[in-house]
Coordinates of C-alpha atoms in Angstrom, one line a residue:
Chain A
M24 CA 13.2 87.5 -14.0
T25 CA 13.0 88.3 -17.8
R26 CA 15.7 87.6 -20.7
F27 CA 17.2 90.0 -20.5
N28 CA 19.2 88.6 -16.8
G29 CA 16.5 90.4 -14.5
Y30 CA 16.8 94.0 -16.7
R31 CA 13.9 95.5 -18.3
S32 CA 15.8 96.2 -21.7
E33 CA 15.2 100.3 -21.9
M34 CA 14.0 100.0 -25.2
E35 CA 11.2 99.1 -24.1
L36 CA 10.7 101.6 -21.1
P37 CA 8.3 104.2 -22.7
N38 CA 9.2 108.0 -23.6
F39 CA 7.4 109.9 -20.7
D40 CA 6.0 113.2 -21.7
P41 CA 7.4 116.1 -20.5
H42 CA 4.3 117.4 -18.4
Q43 CA 4.7 113.8 -17.1
I44 CA 8.3 113.8 -16.1
D45 CA 7.0 118.0 -14.1
A46 CA 4.8 116.3 -12.1
A47 CA 6.2 114.0 -11.4
L48 CA 9.6 115.4 -10.2
G49 CA 7.4 119.3 -8.3
S50 CA 6.6 118.6 -5.5
D51 CA 2.9 120.4 -5.1
A52 CA 1.3 118.6 -8.8
G53 CA -0.2 115.3 -8.2
T54 CA 1.2 111.8 -8.7
P55 CA 0.5 110.5 -13.0
P56 CA -0.1 107.1 -13.7
G57 CA 2.9 105.1 -14.5
M58 CA 5.2 107.4 -12.5
E59 CA 4.8 106.4 -9.8
A60 CA 8.5 105.5 -8.6
I61 CA 9.8 109.1 -9.7
A62 CA 7.8 110.6 -8.2
S63 CA 7.8 108.1 -5.2
W64 CA 12.3 108.7 -4.9
A65 CA 12.1 112.5 -5.6
E66 CA 9.8 112.9 -2.4
S67 CA 13.0 110.7 -0.9
L68 CA 15.7 112.8 -2.4
R69 CA 13.7 115.7 -0.9
A70 CA 13.9 114.4 2.6
E71 CA 16.9 113.8 2.4
A72 CA 18.3 116.4 1.5
S73 CA 16.0 118.7 3.9
A74 CA 18.0 120.9 5.5
S75 CA 16.7 124.0 6.8
V76 CA 19.3 127.2 7.6
A77 CA 18.7 127.8 11.6
Q78 CA 17.2 131.0 12.8
A79 CA 20.3 132.8 14.1
T80 CA 22.4 131.9 11.2
A81 CA 19.4 133.6 9.4
T82 CA 20.0 136.5 11.8
A83 CA 23.4 137.0 10.7
H84 CA 22.8 136.4 7.5
I85 CA 20.5 138.6 7.2
S86 CA 22.6 141.5 8.8
S87 CA 25.0 141.4 7.1
I88 CA 23.6 141.1 3.3
A89 CA 21.9 143.7 3.9
A90 CA 25.2 146.1 4.9
V91 CA 26.9 144.0 1.9
A92 CA 23.9 145.1 0.0
A93 CA 24.2 149.3 0.7
A94 CA 28.0 149.6 0.9
A95 CA 27.3 147.6 -2.9
P96 CA 28.1 150.1 -5.7
S97 CA 24.5 151.4 -7.7
A98 CA 24.0 150.8 -10.7
A99 CA 23.0 153.4 -12.8
A100 CA 20.9 151.3 -15.6
P101 CA 20.1 147.7 -13.6
V102 CA 20.6 145.2 -16.6
A103 CA 19.1 141.8 -16.8
A104 CA 19.9 138.5 -15.8
A105 CA 23.7 136.7 -17.4
P106 CA 22.1 136.3 -22.0
S107 CA 21.6 133.4 -22.8
R108 CA 24.2 131.4 -24.8
L109 CA 22.6 132.0 -27.9
E110 CA 21.6 136.0 -27.2
R111 CA 25.7 136.3 -26.8
I112 CA 26.4 134.3 -29.8
K113 CA 24.0 136.4 -31.8
R114 CA 25.1 139.7 -30.2
R115 CA 29.4 138.8 -31.6
L116 CA 28.6 137.9 -34.8
V117 CA 26.2 140.8 -35.6
L118 CA 29.7 142.5 -33.2
S119 CA 31.5 141.2 -35.9
G120 CA 29.9 141.6 -38.7
L121 CA 29.6 145.4 -38.2
F122 CA 33.4 145.3 -37.1
S123 CA 33.9 143.8 -40.0
G124 CA 32.2 146.1 -42.7
I125 CA 33.4 149.0 -41.1
F126 CA 36.7 148.6 -41.7
A127 CA 36.2 146.7 -45.2
K128 CA 34.8 150.5 -45.9
V129 CA 37.2 152.1 -44.0
F130 CA 39.8 150.1 -46.3
A131 CA 38.4 150.4 -49.1
A132 CA 38.3 154.5 -48.5
S133 CA 41.9 154.6 -47.2
I134 CA 43.0 152.4 -51.3
A135 CA 41.6 155.0 -53.1
V136 CA 42.4 158.0 -50.9
A137 CA 46.3 156.5 -51.8
T138 CA 45.5 156.3 -55.0
V139 CA 43.8 159.4 -56.0
T140 CA 47.0 161.2 -53.9
G141 CA 49.3 159.0 -55.7
G142 CA 48.6 159.7 -59.0
V143 CA 47.9 163.4 -58.4
A144 CA 50.8 163.7 -56.2
A145 CA 53.4 161.4 -59.7
T146 CA 52.7 164.5 -61.3
G147 CA 54.1 166.7 -59.2
T148 CA 51.7 168.9 -60.0
L149 CA 50.0 169.3 -56.1
P150 CA 50.7 172.1 -53.7
D151 CA 54.0 172.4 -52.2
P152 CA 52.7 171.7 -49.0
V153 CA 50.3 168.6 -50.2
Q154 CA 53.1 167.7 -52.3
D155 CA 55.8 167.8 -50.1
P156 CA 54.4 165.4 -47.4
I157 CA 52.1 163.0 -49.5
A158 CA 56.4 162.8 -51.9
N159 CA 58.1 161.3 -48.2
V160 CA 55.7 158.4 -47.4
Y161 CA 55.7 157.1 -50.9
N162 CA 59.8 158.0 -51.2
T163 CA 59.7 155.9 -48.1
F164 CA 58.5 153.1 -50.0
G165 CA 61.4 152.9 -52.7
F166 CA 59.3 155.4 -55.5
D167 CA 60.1 158.4 -57.2
F168 CA 57.8 160.6 -56.4
P169 CA 58.9 164.7 -57.2
T170 CA 58.9 167.2 -54.0
S171 CA 59.5 171.2 -54.5
D172 CA 62.8 170.6 -54.2
D173 CA 63.0 169.3 -57.1
S174 CA 60.4 171.1 -59.4
E175 CA 62.6 174.2 -58.1
D176 CA 66.2 173.0 -59.7
E177 CA 64.0 171.9 -62.6
D178 CA 63.2 175.2 -62.4
A179 CA 66.5 176.6 -61.7
N180 CA 67.9 174.0 -64.7
D181 CA 65.6 175.7 -67.3
D182 CA 66.6 179.3 -66.3
S183 CA 70.2 178.7 -66.8
E184 CA 69.5 176.8 -69.8
N185 CA 67.3 180.4 -71.0
V186 CA 70.4 183.0 -70.0
D187 CA 72.7 180.3 -71.8
D188 CA 70.8 180.9 -74.7
V189 CA 70.3 184.1 -74.4
D190 CA 73.9 185.5 -73.1
E191 CA 76.4 182.7 -75.4
P192 CA 77.1 184.1 -78.5
T193 CA 76.5 181.8 -81.5
T194 CA 79.7 181.6 -82.7
T195 CA 80.8 179.7 -86.1
V196 CA 83.9 178.7 -86.8
P197 CA 86.0 179.8 -89.5
V198 CA 86.5 177.0 -92.7
D199 CA 90.0 177.0 -92.8
D200 CA 91.3 178.7 -96.4
P201 CA 94.6 177.2 -97.5
D202 CA 94.4 180.3 -99.7
D203 CA 95.2 182.3 -96.1
S204 CA 97.1 180.5 -94.8
D205 CA 99.1 181.5 -97.4
D206 CA 98.3 184.7 -97.5
E207 CA 98.6 185.4 -93.6
S208 CA 102.5 183.3 -94.0
D209 CA 103.1 186.0 -96.1
D210 CA 102.3 188.7 -94.6
E211 CA 104.5 187.0 -91.2
D212 CA 107.1 187.4 -93.7
S213 CA 106.4 190.9 -95.1
D214 CA 107.0 191.9 -91.2
E215 CA 109.2 190.7 -90.4
S216 CA 111.0 191.7 -93.4
D217 CA 109.8 195.0 -93.0
D218 CA 111.0 195.1 -89.0
E219 CA 114.8 194.2 -90.9
E220 CA 113.9 196.6 -93.2
D221 CA 113.1 198.8 -90.1
G222 CA 115.7 197.8 -88.5
S223 CA 118.4 198.6 -90.3
S224 CA 117.3 202.1 -91.5
R225 CA 117.4 202.5 -87.4
G226 CA 121.5 201.2 -87.8
D227 CA 121.5 203.6 -90.2
D228 CA 120.4 206.7 -88.5
D229 CA 122.1 206.2 -85.3
Q230 CA 124.8 205.4 -86.8
D231 CA 124.3 209.0 -88.9
D232 CA 123.9 210.2 -85.3
D233 CA 127.8 209.5 -84.4
Chain B
M15 CA 9.5 127.5 -0.4
K16 CA 8.2 130.7 0.8
A17 CA 7.5 132.7 -2.4
I18 CA 7.3 136.6 -2.1
G19 CA 4.9 136.8 -4.9
Q20 CA 3.3 140.0 -6.0
D21 CA 5.1 142.1 -4.0
F22 CA 8.6 140.8 -5.4
P23 CA 9.1 144.5 -7.3
Q24 CA 8.5 146.4 -4.1
V25 CA 11.0 143.6 -2.4
L26 CA 13.9 143.9 -4.7
A27 CA 14.0 147.3 -5.2
A28 CA 14.1 147.7 -0.8
A29 CA 17.6 145.0 -1.1
Q30 CA 18.6 147.2 -3.4
E31 CA 18.3 149.7 -1.2
G32 CA 19.8 147.8 1.8
A33 CA 16.9 147.1 3.8
E34 CA 17.3 144.4 5.9
W35 CA 14.1 143.2 6.1
A36 CA 13.2 142.7 1.9
W37 CA 16.9 140.9 2.8
S38 CA 14.9 138.6 4.8
Q39 CA 12.0 137.9 2.8
L40 CA 14.3 137.4 -0.2
Y41 CA 16.8 135.2 2.3
H42 CA 13.7 132.8 3.1
S43 CA 12.4 132.0 -0.3
V44 CA 15.5 130.7 -0.9
A45 CA 17.5 129.7 1.8
N46 CA 16.3 126.1 2.9
Q47 CA 16.5 125.1 -0.7
L48 CA 19.8 126.7 -1.4
A49 CA 21.1 124.0 1.9
G50 CA 19.1 120.9 0.1
Y51 CA 20.6 122.1 -2.9
A52 CA 24.4 122.2 -0.8
R53 CA 23.9 119.3 0.9
A54 CA 23.3 117.1 -1.9
K55 CA 26.4 118.4 -3.8
G56 CA 28.0 117.0 -0.8
A57 CA 28.9 120.9 1.1
P58 CA 30.1 119.9 4.3
E59 CA 29.0 123.0 5.7
P60 CA 26.2 123.5 3.8
E61 CA 25.2 126.7 6.4
D62 CA 28.0 128.6 4.9
V63 CA 27.4 128.1 1.7
V64 CA 24.4 130.0 1.9
G65 CA 26.5 132.7 3.6
E66 CA 28.5 133.6 0.7
V67 CA 25.8 133.2 -1.7
F68 CA 23.3 136.1 -0.4
H69 CA 27.2 137.7 0.2
D70 CA 27.6 137.3 -3.8
V71 CA 24.0 137.7 -4.3
A72 CA 23.8 141.3 -2.6
R73 CA 27.2 142.4 -3.9
N74 CA 25.8 142.2 -7.1
I75 CA 21.9 142.8 -6.7
N76 CA 22.4 146.7 -8.7
S77 CA 22.9 144.9 -11.6
F78 CA 20.1 142.9 -10.8
A79 CA 16.6 142.9 -13.3
G80 CA 13.8 140.2 -13.3
S81 CA 11.1 137.8 -12.7
E82 CA 11.1 135.6 -8.4
S83 CA 11.7 133.1 -11.1
K84 CA 15.0 134.6 -12.5
F85 CA 16.0 135.8 -9.0
R86 CA 16.1 132.4 -8.3
S87 CA 17.9 130.9 -11.3
W88 CA 20.4 133.5 -10.2
V89 CA 20.4 132.1 -6.8
F90 CA 21.0 129.0 -8.0
G91 CA 23.8 129.7 -11.3
I92 CA 26.0 131.5 -8.6
A93 CA 25.1 128.2 -5.7
H94 CA 25.7 125.9 -8.4
N95 CA 29.4 127.5 -9.7
R96 CA 30.4 127.9 -6.0
L97 CA 29.8 124.4 -5.4
I98 CA 32.0 123.3 -8.8
D99 CA 34.0 126.0 -7.6
Q100 CA 34.9 124.1 -3.8
W101 CA 34.6 120.9 -5.3
R102 CA 37.7 121.8 -7.0
K103 CA 39.5 122.6 -4.5
R104 CA 38.7 119.5 -2.1
S105 CA 39.7 117.4 -5.0
R106 CA 43.4 119.4 -4.9
R107 CA 43.0 118.8 -1.0
R108 CA 42.8 115.1 -1.1
N109 CA 46.0 114.9 -3.6
E110 CA 47.9 116.6 -1.2
P111 CA 49.5 115.0 2.4
E112 CA 47.2 113.8 4.3
P113 CA 47.9 115.5 7.6
T114 CA 49.0 113.2 10.6
H115 CA 46.9 114.2 13.3
V116 CA 43.6 113.1 13.7
T117 CA 40.0 114.6 13.2
V118 CA 36.7 114.4 14.4
E119 CA 34.3 114.3 12.4
S120 CA 31.4 116.9 13.5
A121 CA 27.6 115.6 13.6
E122 CA 26.2 117.8 11.1
A123 CA 29.3 116.4 9.0
A124 CA 28.4 112.8 9.9
A125 CA 24.8 113.8 9.7
I126 CA 25.1 115.0 5.8
G127 CA 27.1 111.0 5.3
K128 CA 24.5 109.7 6.3
A129 CA 22.4 111.1 4.4
M130 CA 24.4 110.7 1.2
D131 CA 24.6 107.0 2.4
G132 CA 20.3 107.9 1.7
P133 CA 18.7 105.3 -1.3
A134 CA 17.3 108.0 -3.3
F135 CA 20.9 109.6 -2.8
Q136 CA 22.2 105.5 -4.0
A137 CA 20.2 105.8 -6.9
L138 CA 20.6 109.4 -7.9
E139 CA 24.5 108.8 -7.5
T140 CA 24.2 106.1 -11.0
L141 CA 23.4 108.9 -13.2
T142 CA 25.7 111.3 -14.7
E143 CA 26.9 114.3 -13.4
Q144 CA 25.0 116.8 -15.1
Q145 CA 21.8 114.1 -15.2
Q146 CA 22.5 114.4 -11.3
T147 CA 22.4 118.3 -11.3
V148 CA 19.5 118.6 -12.4
L149 CA 16.6 116.4 -11.7
M150 CA 18.5 117.2 -8.0
L151 CA 17.7 121.3 -9.0
R152 CA 13.8 120.0 -10.2
T153 CA 13.5 118.0 -7.3
I154 CA 15.4 119.8 -3.8
A155 CA 15.2 123.5 -5.6
D156 CA 11.9 122.8 -6.9
L157 CA 13.0 124.8 -9.9
S158 CA 10.9 124.6 -13.6
V159 CA 13.1 123.1 -16.8
D160 CA 13.5 126.8 -17.8
E161 CA 14.8 127.9 -14.2
V162 CA 17.1 124.9 -14.7
A163 CA 18.6 126.4 -17.8
S164 CA 19.7 129.8 -16.8
A165 CA 21.0 128.9 -13.5
L166 CA 23.5 126.5 -15.3
D167 CA 23.7 128.1 -18.6
M168 CA 21.5 125.7 -21.2
K169 CA 19.0 126.1 -23.5
P170 CA 15.8 124.5 -22.1
N171 CA 15.3 121.6 -24.5
A172 CA 18.6 120.2 -23.7
V173 CA 17.1 120.2 -20.2
K174 CA 14.6 118.6 -21.4
A175 CA 16.4 116.2 -22.4
T176 CA 18.5 115.1 -19.5
Q177 CA 15.9 114.7 -17.0
H178 CA 13.9 112.6 -20.2
R179 CA 17.0 110.2 -19.9
A180 CA 18.1 111.0 -16.3
V181 CA 14.0 109.7 -15.9
K182 CA 14.3 107.0 -17.5
Q183 CA 17.5 105.3 -16.7
L184 CA 15.8 105.8 -12.9
R185 CA 12.8 104.4 -13.7
K186 CA 15.1 102.0 -15.5
N187 CA 17.0 101.3 -11.5
L188 CA 13.8 102.3 -9.9
T189 CA 11.6 98.7 -11.2
K190 CA 14.8 96.9 -11.2
P191 CA 13.1 93.7 -10.2
V192 CA 15.8 92.3 -7.2
T193 CA 17.1 88.9 -7.6
K194 CA 19.2 86.2 -5.2

């Protein structure tokens, strides 16, 4: 008995050569020195687990398996066995990088297009079929972009202003002259007096007719 | 093990066409190891597992391309996953209330029970689940490190490290002196 209560410490056990392990576990290789216990154990395990499928069972299996395989859809291009975990991770990284690059480019391009079209549309200089949709989009987000209707109204306003300028006569308000107002009152007075004079004369005429 | 060898590409192509002779060769090349692995994993009906695994193989044979070594890894990978599913189902059933009627244990089940009680299995049970699986595939299924790695979806270095720790632990247990 050792000082470790009958057990040899794991630290005391040697590190095995992988080839030695392969040879000890394998069924057709010679037993390497120092691995006799493992080789013997592996042989015992194979014997304990040995199982042979009965011939009748095997025949039945093979018939049904062949029928299943014949009915199975044929793959257009056979692929290799399932990829390893490392390969799957690599593919995922490549795909994610590719898609992130594409999305970044599309996003940047759309921002650039929106900036350019927005800038030009803000001035209202685009053709009406282009200006109206862009203005509608921006107006829904609270911007005030001119549409073709707005520009027509502005044109109409401009025309009316021009017409007013042309047709409306330029009038000048006469400056009130105190002398003129006296003259007018004098004139009115004189007219009235004239009428009175006329009436008197008419009455005179009537009297004359009688 | 009845390895197919150089004829494997032709056998695979014929099996993909549904040729029964080709399926017979593929079946016999791995069936006994597959049954042994299923038995070691505690499957009550190892032959049924072999049949179910090969039905899965037949359904997907047209999507397979590769060497005989890859084919073996593929088949044992399917078997491993199927046995895990069966083990989970059995665990769930164990949690359910037991039926009142007495079940008669079949001779095969009794034989499996004896096999599971053998000294080699008892030594194996001292290891972790993953160590057990790696050593079973290395010994009973006679797969190489790379084939085990492919079957269990592990890296070869991880398989090597697992089997190294398992062998170290196993050797320690096997060389343990009997104390009175």
